[in-house]
PDB file of C-alpha atoms in Angstrom:
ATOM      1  CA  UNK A   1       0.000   0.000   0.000  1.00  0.00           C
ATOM      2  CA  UNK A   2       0.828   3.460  -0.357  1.00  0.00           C
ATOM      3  CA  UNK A   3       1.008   6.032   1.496  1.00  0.00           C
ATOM      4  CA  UNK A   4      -1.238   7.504  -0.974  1.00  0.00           C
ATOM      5  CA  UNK A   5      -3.396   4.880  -0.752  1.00  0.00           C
ATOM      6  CA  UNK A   6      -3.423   4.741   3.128  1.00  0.00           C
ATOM      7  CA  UNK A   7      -4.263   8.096   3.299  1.00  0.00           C
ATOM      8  CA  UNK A   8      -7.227   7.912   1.087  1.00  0.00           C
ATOM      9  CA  UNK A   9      -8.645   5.163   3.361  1.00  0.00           C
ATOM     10  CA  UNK A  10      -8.087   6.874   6.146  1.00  0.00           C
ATOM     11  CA  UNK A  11      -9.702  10.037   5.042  1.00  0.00           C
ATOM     12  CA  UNK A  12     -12.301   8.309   3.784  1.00  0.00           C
ATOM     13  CA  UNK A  13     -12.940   7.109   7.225  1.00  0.00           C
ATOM     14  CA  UNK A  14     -12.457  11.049   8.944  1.00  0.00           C
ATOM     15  CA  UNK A  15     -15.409  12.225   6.291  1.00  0.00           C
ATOM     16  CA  UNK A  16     -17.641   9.226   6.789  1.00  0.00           C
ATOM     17  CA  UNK A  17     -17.262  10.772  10.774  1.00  0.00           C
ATOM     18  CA  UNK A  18     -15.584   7.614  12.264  1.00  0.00           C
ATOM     19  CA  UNK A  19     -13.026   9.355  14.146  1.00  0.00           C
ATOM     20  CA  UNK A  20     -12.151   6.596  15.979  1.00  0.00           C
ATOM     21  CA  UNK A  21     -12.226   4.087  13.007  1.00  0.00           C
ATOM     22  CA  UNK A  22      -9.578   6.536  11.704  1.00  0.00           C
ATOM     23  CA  UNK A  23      -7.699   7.086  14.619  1.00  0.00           C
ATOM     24  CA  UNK A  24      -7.484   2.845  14.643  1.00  0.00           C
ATOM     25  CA  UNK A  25      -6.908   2.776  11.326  1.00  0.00           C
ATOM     26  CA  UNK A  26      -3.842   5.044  10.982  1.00  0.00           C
ATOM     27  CA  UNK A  27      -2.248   3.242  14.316  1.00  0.00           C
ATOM     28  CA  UNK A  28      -2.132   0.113  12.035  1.00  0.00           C
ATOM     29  CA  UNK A  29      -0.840   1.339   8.786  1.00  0.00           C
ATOM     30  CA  UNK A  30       1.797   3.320  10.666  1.00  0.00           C
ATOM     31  CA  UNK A  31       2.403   2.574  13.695  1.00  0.00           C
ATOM     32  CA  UNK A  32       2.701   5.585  15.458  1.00  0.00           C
ATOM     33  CA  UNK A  33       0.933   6.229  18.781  1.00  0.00           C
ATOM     34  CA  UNK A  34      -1.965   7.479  20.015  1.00  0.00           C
ATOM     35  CA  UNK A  35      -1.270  10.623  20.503  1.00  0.00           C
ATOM     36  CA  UNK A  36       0.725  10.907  16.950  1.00  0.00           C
ATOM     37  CA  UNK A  37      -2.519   9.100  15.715  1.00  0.00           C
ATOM     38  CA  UNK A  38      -4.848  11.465  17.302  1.00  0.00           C
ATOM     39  CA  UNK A  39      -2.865  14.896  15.984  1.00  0.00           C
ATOM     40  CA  UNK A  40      -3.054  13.476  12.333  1.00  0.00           C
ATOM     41  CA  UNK A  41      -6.511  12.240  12.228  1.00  0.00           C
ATOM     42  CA  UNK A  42      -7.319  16.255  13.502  1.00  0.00           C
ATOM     43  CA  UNK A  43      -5.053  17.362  11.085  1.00  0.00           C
ATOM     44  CA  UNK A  44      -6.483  15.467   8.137  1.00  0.00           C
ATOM     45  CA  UNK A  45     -10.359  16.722   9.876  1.00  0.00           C
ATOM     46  CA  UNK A  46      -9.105  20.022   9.284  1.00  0.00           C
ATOM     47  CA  UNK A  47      -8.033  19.693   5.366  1.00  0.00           C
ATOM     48  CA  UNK A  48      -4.791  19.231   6.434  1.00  0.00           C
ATOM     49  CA  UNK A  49      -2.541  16.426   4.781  1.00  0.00           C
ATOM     50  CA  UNK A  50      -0.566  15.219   8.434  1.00  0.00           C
ATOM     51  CA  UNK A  51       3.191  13.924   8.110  1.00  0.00           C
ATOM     52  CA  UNK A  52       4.461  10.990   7.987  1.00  0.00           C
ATOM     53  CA  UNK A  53       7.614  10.049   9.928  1.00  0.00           C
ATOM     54  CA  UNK A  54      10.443   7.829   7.451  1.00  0.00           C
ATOM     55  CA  UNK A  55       9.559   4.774   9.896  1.00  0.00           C
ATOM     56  CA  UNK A  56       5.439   5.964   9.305  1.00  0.00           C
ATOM     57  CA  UNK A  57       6.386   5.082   5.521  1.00  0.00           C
ATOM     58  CA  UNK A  58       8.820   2.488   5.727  1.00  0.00           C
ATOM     59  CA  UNK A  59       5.801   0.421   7.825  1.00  0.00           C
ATOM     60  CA  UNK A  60       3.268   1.832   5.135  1.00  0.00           C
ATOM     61  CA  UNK A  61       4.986   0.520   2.245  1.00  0.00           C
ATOM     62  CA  UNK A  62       7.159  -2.428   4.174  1.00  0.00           C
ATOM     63  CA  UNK A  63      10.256  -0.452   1.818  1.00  0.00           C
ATOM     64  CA  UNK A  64      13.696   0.131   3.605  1.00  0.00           C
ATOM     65  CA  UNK A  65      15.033   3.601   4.337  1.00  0.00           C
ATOM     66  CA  UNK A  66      14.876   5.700   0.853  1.00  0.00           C
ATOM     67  CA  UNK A  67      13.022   3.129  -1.344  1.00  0.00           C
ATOM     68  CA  UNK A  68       9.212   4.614  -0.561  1.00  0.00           C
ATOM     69  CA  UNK A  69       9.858   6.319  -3.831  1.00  0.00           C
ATOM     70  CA  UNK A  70       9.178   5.858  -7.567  1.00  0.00           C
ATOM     71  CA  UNK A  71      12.316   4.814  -9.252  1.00  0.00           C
ATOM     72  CA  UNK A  72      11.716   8.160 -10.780  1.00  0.00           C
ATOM     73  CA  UNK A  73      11.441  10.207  -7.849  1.00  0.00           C
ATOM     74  CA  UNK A  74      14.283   8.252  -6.418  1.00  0.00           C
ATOM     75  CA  UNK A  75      16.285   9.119  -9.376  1.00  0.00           C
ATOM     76  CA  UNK A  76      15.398  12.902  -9.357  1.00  0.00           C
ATOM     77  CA  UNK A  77      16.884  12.984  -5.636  1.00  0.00           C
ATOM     78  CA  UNK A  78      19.486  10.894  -6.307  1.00  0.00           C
ATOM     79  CA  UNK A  79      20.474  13.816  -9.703  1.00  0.00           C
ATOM     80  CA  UNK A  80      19.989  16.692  -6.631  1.00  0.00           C
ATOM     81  CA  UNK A  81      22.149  15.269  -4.651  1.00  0.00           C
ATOM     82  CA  UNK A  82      24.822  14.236  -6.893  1.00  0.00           C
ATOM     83  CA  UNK A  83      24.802  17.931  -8.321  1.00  0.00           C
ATOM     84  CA  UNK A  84      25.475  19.130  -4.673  1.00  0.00           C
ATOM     85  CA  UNK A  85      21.360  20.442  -4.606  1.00  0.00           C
ATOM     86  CA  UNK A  86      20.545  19.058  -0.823  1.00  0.00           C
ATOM     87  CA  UNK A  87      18.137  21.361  -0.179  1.00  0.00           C
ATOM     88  CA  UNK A  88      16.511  21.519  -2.795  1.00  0.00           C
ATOM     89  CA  UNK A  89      16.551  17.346  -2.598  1.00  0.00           C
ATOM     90  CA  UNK A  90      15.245  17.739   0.994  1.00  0.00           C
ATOM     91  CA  UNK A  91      12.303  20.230   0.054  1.00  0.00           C
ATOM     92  CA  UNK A  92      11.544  17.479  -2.387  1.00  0.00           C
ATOM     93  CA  UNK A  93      11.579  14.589  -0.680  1.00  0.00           C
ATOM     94  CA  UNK A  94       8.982  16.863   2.062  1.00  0.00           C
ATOM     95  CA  UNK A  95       7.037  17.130  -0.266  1.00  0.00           C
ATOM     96  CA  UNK A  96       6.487  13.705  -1.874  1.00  0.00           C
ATOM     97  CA  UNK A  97       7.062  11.590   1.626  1.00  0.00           C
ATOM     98  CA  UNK A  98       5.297  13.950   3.680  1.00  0.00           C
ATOM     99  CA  UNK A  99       7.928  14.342   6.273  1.00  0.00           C
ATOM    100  CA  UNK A 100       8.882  16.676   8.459  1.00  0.00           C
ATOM    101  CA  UNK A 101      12.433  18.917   8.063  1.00  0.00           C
ATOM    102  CA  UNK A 102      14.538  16.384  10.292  1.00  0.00           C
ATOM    103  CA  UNK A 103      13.231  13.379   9.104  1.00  0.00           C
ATOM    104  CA  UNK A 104      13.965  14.547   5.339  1.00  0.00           C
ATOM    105  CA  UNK A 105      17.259  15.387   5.746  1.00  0.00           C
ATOM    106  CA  UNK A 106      18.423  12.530   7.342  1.00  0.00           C
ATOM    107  CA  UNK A 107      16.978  10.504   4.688  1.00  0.00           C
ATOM    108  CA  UNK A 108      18.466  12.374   1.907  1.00  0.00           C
ATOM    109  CA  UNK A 109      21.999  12.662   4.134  1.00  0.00           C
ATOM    110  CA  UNK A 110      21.635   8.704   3.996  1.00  0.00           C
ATOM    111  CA  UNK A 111      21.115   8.813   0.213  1.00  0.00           C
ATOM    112  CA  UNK A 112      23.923  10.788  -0.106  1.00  0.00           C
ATOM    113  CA  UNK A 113      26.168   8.429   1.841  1.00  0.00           C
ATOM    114  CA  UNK A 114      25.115   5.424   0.128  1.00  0.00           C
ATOM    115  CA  UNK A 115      25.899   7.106  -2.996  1.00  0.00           C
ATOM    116  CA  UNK A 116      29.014   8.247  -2.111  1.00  0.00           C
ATOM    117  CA  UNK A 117      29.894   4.651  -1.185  1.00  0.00           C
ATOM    118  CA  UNK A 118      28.601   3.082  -4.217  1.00  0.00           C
ATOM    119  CA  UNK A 119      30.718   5.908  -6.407  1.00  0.00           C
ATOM    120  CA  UNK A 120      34.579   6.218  -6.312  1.00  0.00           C
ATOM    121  CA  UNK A 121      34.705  10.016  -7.999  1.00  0.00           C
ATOM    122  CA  UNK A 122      33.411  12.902  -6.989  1.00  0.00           C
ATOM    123  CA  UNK A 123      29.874  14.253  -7.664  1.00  0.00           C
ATOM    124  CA  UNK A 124      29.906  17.270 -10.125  1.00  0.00           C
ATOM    125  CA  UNK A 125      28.438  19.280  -7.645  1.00  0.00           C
ATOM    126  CA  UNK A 126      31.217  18.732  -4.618  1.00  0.00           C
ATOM    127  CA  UNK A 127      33.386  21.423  -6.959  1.00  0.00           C
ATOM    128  CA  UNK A 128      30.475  24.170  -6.507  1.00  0.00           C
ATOM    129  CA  UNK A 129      30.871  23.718  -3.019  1.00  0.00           C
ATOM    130  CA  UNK A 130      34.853  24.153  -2.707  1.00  0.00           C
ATOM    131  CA  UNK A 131      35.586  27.688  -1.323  1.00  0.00           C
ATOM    132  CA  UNK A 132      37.485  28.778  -4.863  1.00  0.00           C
ATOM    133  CA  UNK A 133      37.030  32.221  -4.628  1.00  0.00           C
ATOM    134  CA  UNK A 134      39.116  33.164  -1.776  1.00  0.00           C
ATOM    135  CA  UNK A 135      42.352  31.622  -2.454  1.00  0.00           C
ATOM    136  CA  UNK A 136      42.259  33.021  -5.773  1.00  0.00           C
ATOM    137  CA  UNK A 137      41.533  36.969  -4.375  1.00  0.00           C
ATOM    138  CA  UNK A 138      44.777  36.415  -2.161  1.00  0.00           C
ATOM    139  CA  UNK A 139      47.152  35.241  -5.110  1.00  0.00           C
ATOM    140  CA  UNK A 140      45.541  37.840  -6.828  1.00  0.00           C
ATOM    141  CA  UNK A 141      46.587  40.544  -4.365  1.00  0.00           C
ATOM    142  CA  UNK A 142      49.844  39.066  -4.093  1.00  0.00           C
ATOM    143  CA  UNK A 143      50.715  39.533  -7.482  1.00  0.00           C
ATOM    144  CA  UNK A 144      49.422  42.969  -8.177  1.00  0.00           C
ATOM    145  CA  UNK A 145      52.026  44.053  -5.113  1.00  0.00           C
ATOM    146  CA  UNK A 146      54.587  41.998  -6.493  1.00  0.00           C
ATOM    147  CA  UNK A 147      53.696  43.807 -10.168  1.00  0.00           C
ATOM    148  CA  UNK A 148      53.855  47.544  -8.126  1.00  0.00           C
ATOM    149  CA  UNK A 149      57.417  46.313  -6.191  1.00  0.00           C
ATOM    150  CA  UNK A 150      59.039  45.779  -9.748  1.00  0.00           C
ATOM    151  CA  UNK A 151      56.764  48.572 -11.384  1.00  0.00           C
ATOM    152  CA  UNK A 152      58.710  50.556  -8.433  1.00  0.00           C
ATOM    153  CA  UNK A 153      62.763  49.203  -8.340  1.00  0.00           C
ATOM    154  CA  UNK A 154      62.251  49.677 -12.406  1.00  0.00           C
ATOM    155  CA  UNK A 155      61.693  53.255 -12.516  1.00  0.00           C
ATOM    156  CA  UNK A 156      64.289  53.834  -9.441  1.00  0.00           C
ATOM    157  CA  UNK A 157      66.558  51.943 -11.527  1.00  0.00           C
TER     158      UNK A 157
END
């Protein structure tokens, strides 16, 4: 199932007015406690699509860590984060899992260091990232005074 499809049912069950049917419900699918239960099945009463924690999903869709995903959303984080984009792969991964801003970025941190494991070279994006600019402003600098120094002993000269 997923989580989709377990939050149709679910809502299904919060218009039909069986609160606690719902409340039930989404303790089963996810797992989660009463209280986490309670707050969701409110939120979802109020229009409001709750989130899921990554352990919510992983018992959803019975998927390890990262693999609730299409292979094409999968892919399209996997492209963010190899092109040094983590936020943006975080806000993504919000938005299709549902998550909240911790639980994203640890998943998309883990992402990242499976595929840094799985690849020897460096992702493209790990050179947008390197602090260029400064080291070049101070050899820069350096040679424009050395320039001035010679500029200087050739006219004394």
């Amino acid at each position: 199932m997923t989580p989709d499809e377990a939050l149709a049912e679910v809502t299904a069950l919060v218009r039909e007015g069986r609160t606690i049917d719902a409340i039930k419900r989404y303790r089963e699918l996810t797992g989660e406690g009463l209280k986490e239960s309670k707050d969701a099945i409110e939120q979802l009463a109020e229009g409001r699509p709750p989130r899921f924690s990554s352990e919510a999903l992983q018992r959803m869709t019975g998927a390890p860590p990262g693999e609730s995903f299409s292979a094409g959303q999968r892919a399209e984080l996997e492209r963010l984060i190899v092109e040094g984009k983590k936020i943006e792969a975080i806000k993504l991964h919000r938005q299709i899992a549902r998550t909240g801003l911790k639980e994203a970025k640890d998943e998309v941190e883990a992402l990242e260091a499976e595929l840094r494991r799985k690849s020897p070279l460096p992702f493209p994006g790990d050179a947008a990232r390197r602090d260029t600019g400064r080291p070049t402003w101070v050899w820069l600098l350096l040679a424009l005074g050395a320039g001035a120094l010679l500029a200087v002993f050739i006219q004394q000269a």
